[in-house]
JSON list of C-alpha atoms in Angstrom, two decimals:
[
{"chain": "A", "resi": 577, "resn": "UNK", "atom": "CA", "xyz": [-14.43, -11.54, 16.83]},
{"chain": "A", "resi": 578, "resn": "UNK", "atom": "CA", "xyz": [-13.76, -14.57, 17.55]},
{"chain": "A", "resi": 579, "resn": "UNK", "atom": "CA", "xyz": [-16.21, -17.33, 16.50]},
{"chain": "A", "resi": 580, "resn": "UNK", "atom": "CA", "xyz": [-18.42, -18.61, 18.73]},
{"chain": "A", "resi": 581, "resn": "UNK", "atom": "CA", "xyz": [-17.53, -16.14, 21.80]},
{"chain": "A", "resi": 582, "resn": "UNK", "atom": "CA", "xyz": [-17.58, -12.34, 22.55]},
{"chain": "A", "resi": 583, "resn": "UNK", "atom": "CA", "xyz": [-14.53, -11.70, 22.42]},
{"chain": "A", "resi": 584, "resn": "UNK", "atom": "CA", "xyz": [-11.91, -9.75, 20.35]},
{"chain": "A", "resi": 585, "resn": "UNK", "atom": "CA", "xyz": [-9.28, -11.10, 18.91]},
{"chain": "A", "resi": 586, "resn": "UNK", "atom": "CA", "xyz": [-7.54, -8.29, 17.55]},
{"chain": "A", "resi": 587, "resn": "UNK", "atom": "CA", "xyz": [-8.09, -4.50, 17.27]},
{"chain": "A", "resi": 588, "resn": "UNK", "atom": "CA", "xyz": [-6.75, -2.16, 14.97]},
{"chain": "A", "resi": 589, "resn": "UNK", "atom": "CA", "xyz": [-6.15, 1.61, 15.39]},
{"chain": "A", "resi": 590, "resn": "UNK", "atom": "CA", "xyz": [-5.46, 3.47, 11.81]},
{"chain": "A", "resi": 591, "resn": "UNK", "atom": "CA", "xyz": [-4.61, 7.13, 10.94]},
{"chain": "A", "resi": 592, "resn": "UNK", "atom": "CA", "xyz": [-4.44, 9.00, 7.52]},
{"chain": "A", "resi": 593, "resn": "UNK", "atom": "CA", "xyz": [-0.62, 9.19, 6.47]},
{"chain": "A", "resi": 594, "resn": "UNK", "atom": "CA", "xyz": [0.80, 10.24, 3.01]},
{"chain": "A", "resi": 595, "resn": "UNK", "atom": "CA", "xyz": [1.88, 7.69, 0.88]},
{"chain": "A", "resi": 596, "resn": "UNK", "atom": "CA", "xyz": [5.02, 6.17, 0.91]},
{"chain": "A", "resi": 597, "resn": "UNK", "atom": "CA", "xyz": [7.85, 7.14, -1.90]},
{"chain": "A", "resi": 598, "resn": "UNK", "atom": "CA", "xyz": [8.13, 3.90, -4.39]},
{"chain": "A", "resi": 599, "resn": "UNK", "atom": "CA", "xyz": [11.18, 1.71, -3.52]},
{"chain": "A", "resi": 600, "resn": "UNK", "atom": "CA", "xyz": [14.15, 2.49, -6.65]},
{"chain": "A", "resi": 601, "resn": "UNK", "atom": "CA", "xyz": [14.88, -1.04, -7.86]},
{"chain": "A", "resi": 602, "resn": "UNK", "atom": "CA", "xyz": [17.50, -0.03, -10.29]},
{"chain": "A", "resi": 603, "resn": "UNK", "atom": "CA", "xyz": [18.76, 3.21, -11.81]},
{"chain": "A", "resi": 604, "resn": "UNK", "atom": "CA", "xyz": [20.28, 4.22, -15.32]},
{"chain": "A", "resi": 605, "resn": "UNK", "atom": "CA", "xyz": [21.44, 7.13, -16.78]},
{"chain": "A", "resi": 606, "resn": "UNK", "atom": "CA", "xyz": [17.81, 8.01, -18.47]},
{"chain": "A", "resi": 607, "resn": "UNK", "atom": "CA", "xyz": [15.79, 5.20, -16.92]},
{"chain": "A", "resi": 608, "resn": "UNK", "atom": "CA", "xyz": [13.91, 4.22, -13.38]},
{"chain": "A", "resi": 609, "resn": "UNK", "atom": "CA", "xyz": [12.95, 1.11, -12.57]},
{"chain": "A", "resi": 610, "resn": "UNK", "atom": "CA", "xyz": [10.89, 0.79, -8.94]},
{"chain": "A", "resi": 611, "resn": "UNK", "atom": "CA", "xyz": [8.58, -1.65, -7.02]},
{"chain": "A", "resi": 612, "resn": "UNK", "atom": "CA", "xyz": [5.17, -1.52, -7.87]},
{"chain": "A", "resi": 613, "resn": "UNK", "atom": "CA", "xyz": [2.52, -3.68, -5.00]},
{"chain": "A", "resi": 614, "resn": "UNK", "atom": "CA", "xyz": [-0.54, -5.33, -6.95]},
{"chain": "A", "resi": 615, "resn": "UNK", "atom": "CA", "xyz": [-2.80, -3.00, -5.99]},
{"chain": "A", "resi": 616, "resn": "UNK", "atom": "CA", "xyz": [-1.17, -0.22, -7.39]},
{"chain": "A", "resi": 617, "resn": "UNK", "atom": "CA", "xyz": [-2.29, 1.28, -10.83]},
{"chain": "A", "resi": 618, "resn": "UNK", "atom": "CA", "xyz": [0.15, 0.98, -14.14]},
{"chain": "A", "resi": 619, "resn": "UNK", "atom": "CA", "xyz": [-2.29, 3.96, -15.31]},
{"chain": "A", "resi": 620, "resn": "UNK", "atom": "CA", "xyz": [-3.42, 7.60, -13.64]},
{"chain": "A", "resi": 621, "resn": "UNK", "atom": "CA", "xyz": [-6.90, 6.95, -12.66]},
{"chain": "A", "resi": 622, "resn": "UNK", "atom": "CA", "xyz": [-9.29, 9.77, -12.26]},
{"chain": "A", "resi": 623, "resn": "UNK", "atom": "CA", "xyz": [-9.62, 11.26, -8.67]},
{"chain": "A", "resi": 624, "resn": "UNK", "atom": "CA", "xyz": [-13.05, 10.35, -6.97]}
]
């Protein structure tokens, strides 16, 4: 909302969608290097 008013400002409609495939950065022969956002783990975390 916007302050001082009633009105909206902006409105958001969201769905459930599988995750996107990380982006390949660079590729060797035995090694893979891709993007990884902030909020992304480095570890497995347990599933809640």
């Amino acid at each position: 909302m916007m302050p001082q008013t009633h009105e909206v400002e902006t409105l958001v409609f969201l769905e459930r969608a599988e995750p996107l495939a990380p982006r390949v950065v660079a590729q060797g022969e035995r090694w893979l290097a891709v993007e990884k956002a902030p909020h992304e783990p480095t570890t497995p975390h347990p599933s809640t």
